[in-house]
Coordinates of C-alpha atoms in Angstrom, one line a residue:
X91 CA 102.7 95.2 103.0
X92 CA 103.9 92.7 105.3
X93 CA 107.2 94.1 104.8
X94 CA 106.3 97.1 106.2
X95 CA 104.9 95.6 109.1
X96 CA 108.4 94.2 109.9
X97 CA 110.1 97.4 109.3
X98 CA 107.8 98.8 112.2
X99 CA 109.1 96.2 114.5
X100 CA 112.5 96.7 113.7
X101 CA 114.1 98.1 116.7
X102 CA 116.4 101.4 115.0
X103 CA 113.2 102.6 113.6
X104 CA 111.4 102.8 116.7
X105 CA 114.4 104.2 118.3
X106 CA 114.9 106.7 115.3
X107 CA 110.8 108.1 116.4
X108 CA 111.3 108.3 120.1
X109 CA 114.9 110.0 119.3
X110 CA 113.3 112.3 116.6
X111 CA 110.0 113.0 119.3
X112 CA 112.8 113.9 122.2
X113 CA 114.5 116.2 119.9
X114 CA 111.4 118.1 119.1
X115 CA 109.7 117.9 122.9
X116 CA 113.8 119.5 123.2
X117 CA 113.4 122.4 121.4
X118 CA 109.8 123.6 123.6
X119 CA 107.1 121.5 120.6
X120 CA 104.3 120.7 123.0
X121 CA 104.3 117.6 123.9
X122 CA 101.3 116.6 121.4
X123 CA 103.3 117.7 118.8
X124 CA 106.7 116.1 119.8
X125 CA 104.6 112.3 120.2
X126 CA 103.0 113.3 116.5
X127 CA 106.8 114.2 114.8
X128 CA 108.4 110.8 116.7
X129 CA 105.6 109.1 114.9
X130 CA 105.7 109.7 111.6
X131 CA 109.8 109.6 111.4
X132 CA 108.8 106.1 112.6
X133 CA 106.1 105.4 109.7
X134 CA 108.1 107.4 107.0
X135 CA 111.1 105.2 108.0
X136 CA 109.1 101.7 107.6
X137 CA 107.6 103.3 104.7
X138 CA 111.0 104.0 102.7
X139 CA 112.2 100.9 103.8
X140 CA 109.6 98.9 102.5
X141 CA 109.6 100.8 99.2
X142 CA 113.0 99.8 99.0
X143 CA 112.4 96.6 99.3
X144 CA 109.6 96.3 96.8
X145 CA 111.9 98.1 94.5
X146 CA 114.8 96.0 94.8
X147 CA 115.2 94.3 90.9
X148 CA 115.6 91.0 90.2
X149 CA 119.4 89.4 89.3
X150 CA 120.5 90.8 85.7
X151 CA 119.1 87.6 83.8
X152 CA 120.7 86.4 80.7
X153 CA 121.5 83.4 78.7
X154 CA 119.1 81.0 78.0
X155 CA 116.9 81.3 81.1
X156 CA 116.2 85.0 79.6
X157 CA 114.4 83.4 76.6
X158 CA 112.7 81.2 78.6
X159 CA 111.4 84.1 80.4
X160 CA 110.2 86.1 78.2
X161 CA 108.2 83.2 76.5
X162 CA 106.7 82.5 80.1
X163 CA 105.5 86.0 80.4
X164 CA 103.7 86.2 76.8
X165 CA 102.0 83.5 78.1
X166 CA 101.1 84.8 81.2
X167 CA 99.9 87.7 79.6
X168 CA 98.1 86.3 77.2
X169 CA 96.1 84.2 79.8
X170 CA 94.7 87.5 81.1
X171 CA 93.8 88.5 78.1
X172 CA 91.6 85.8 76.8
X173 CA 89.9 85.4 80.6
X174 CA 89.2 89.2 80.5
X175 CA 87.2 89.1 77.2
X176 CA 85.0 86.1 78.6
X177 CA 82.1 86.3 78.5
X178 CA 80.0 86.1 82.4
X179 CA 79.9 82.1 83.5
X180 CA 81.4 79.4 84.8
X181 CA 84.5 79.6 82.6
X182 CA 85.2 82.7 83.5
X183 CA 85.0 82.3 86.9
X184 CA 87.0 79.7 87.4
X185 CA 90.2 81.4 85.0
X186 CA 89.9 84.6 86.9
X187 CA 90.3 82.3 90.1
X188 CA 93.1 80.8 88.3
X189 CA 94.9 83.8 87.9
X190 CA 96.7 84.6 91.4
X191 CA 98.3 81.0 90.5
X192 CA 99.3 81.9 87.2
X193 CA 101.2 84.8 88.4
X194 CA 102.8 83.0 91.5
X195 CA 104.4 80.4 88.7
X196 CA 105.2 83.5 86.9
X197 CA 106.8 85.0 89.7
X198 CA 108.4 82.0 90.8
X199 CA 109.9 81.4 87.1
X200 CA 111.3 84.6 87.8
X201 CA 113.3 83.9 90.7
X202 CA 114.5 80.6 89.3
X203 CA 115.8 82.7 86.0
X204 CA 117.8 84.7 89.0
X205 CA 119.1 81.7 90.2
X206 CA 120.0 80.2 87.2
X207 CA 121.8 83.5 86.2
X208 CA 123.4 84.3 89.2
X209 CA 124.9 80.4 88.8
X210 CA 125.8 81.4 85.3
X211 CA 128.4 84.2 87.0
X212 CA 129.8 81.5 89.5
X213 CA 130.1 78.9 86.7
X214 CA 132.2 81.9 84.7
X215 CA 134.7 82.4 87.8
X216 CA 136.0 79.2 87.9
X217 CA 138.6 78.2 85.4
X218 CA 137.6 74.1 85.4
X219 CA 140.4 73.7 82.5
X220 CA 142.9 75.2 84.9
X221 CA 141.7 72.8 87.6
X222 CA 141.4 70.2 85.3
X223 CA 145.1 70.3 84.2
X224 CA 146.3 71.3 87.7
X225 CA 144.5 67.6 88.6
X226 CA 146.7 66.0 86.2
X227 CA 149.5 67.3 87.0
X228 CA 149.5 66.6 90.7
X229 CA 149.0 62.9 89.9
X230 CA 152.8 62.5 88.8
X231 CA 154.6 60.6 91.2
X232 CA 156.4 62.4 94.0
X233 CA 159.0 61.7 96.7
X234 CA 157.6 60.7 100.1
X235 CA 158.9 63.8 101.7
X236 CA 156.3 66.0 99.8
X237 CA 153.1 63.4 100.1
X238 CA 151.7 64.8 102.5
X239 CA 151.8 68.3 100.6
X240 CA 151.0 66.8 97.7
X241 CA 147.8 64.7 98.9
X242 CA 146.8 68.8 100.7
X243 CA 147.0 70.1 97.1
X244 CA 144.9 67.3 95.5
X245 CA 141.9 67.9 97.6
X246 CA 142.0 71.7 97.3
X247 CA 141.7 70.9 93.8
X248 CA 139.7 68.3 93.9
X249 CA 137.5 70.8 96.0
X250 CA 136.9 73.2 93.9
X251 CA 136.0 70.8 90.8
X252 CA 133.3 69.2 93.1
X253 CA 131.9 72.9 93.7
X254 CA 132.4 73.8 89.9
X255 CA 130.2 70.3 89.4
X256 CA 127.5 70.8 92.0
X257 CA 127.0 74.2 90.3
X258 CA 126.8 72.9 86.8
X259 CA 124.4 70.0 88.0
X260 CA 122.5 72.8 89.5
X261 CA 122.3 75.3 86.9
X262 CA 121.3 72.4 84.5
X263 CA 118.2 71.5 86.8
X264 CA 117.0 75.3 87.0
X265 CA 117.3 75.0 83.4
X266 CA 115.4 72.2 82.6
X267 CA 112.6 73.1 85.1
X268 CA 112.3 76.7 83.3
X269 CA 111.7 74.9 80.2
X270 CA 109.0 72.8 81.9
X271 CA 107.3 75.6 83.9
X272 CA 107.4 77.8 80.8
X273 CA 105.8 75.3 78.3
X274 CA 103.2 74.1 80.9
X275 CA 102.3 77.4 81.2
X276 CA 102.1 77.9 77.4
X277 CA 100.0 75.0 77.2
X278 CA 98.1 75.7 79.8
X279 CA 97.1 79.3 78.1
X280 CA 96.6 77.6 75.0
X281 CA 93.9 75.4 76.7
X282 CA 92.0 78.0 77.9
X283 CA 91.7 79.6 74.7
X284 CA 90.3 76.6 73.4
X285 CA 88.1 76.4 76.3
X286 CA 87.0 79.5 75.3
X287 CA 86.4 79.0 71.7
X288 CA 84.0 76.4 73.1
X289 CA 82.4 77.8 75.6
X290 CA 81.2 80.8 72.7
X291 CA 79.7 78.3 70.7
X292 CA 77.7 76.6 73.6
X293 CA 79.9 73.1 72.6
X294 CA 81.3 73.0 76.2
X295 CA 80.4 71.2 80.1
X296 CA 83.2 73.1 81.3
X297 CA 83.5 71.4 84.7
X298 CA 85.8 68.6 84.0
X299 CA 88.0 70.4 81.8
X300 CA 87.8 73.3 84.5
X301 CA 89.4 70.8 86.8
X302 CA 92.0 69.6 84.7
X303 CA 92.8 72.9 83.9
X304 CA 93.6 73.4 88.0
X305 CA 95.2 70.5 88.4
X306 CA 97.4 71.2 85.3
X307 CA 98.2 74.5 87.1
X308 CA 98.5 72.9 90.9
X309 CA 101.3 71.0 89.2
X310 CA 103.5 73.9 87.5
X311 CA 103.2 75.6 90.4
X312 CA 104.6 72.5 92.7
X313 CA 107.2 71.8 90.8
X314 CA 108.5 75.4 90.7
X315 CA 108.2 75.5 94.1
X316 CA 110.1 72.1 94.9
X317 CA 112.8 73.3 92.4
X318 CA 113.2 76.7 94.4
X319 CA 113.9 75.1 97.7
X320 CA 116.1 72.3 96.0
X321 CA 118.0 74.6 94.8
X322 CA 118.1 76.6 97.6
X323 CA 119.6 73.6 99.7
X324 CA 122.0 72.7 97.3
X325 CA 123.2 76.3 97.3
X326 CA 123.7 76.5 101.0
X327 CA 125.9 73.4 101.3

């Protein structure tokens, strides 16, 4: 939705109604008529726009950030599950308020895979043996006349093996937080069924637990988040 608000604001649309309205007002539509077709070219063009938009898939996600992935979204799923056959109370309350959260890790799991993938594909164009051996081969000595040509060669080299490293280091973290995000999330799901199992057999005060259980779930989602805008930085530089 609010995408859809901004594709009414964008300028070309607007332009595209009043355009489309002239044409018809043009060709003798009463006036009525010719505001009524400007308008709705100018809501069905926000409105494919921002269908486009919602459509638009994810990166093609592979490796080992697929696995994680798919493990992430069994337990997502399975958290819904259990907190739909609960029975009315406290418990239940509180995981169906829980839920958003769940699926804004999820989500954001999903966009870190992305990364991680799209990463994968850079990592896969550069030829660091190439480099590597190109690095070596640059430190032989020289005569003076070329130095300066020589010491221009080294750092384009030496360039692109920092990149190729900043990449690796990055990939490595997205990794290593999917892992994290996807087994707090597993044990997170796992603790609710437990809570459950409890709560059926009357052996549970589910208020503290309830707030560990948040603040389990607070921290998954902060630590997605502060890995998605590292990595964003890194990626910009």
């Amino acid at each position: 939705m609010p995408r859809f608000f901004d594709e009414l604001r964008d300028p070309w649309g607007v332009l595209l109604g009043v355009t489309a309205g002239g044409a018809a007002w043009a060709v003798n539509v009463h006036p009525a008529g010719a505001v009524f077709v400007g308008v709705t070219v100018w809501l069905a063009k926000a409105g494919v726009a921002g269908l486009q938009a919602a459509a638009e898939p994810y990166p093609e996600i592979g490796g080992d950030e697929a696995g994680w992935l798919r493990r992430a979204e069994a337990a997502v799923r399975r958290f819904a599950q259990v907190g739909a056959a609960m029975a009315d109370g406290p418990l239940a309350e509180r995981v169906a308020a829980m839920r958003p959260q769940v699926s804004d890790a999820l989500e954001t799991l999903r966009r870190l895979a992305g990364h991680a993938s799209v990463v994968a594909g850079a990592l896969d164009g550069i030829d660091v043996a190439f480099l590597r051996e190109e690095a070596e081969r640059l430190k032989r000595p020289r005569t003076a006349e070329v130095a300066e040509e020589l010491s221009r060669s080294q750092a384009a080299v030496g360039a692109q093996l920092e990149v190729y490293e900043r990449l690796r280091g990055t990939r490595e973290r997205l990794l290593a937080r999917l892992e994290s995000g996807t087994l707090g999330i597993e044990g997170l799901t796992a603790r609710v069924v437990e809570l459950s199992a409890l709560a059926a057999t009357g052996a549970l005060e589910p208020t503290q637990a309830l707030d560990e259980l948040a603040g389990e779930l607070d921290g998954i989602r902060l630590g997605l988040h502060e890995t998605e805008e590292i990595t964003r930085r890194a990626l910009e530089t």
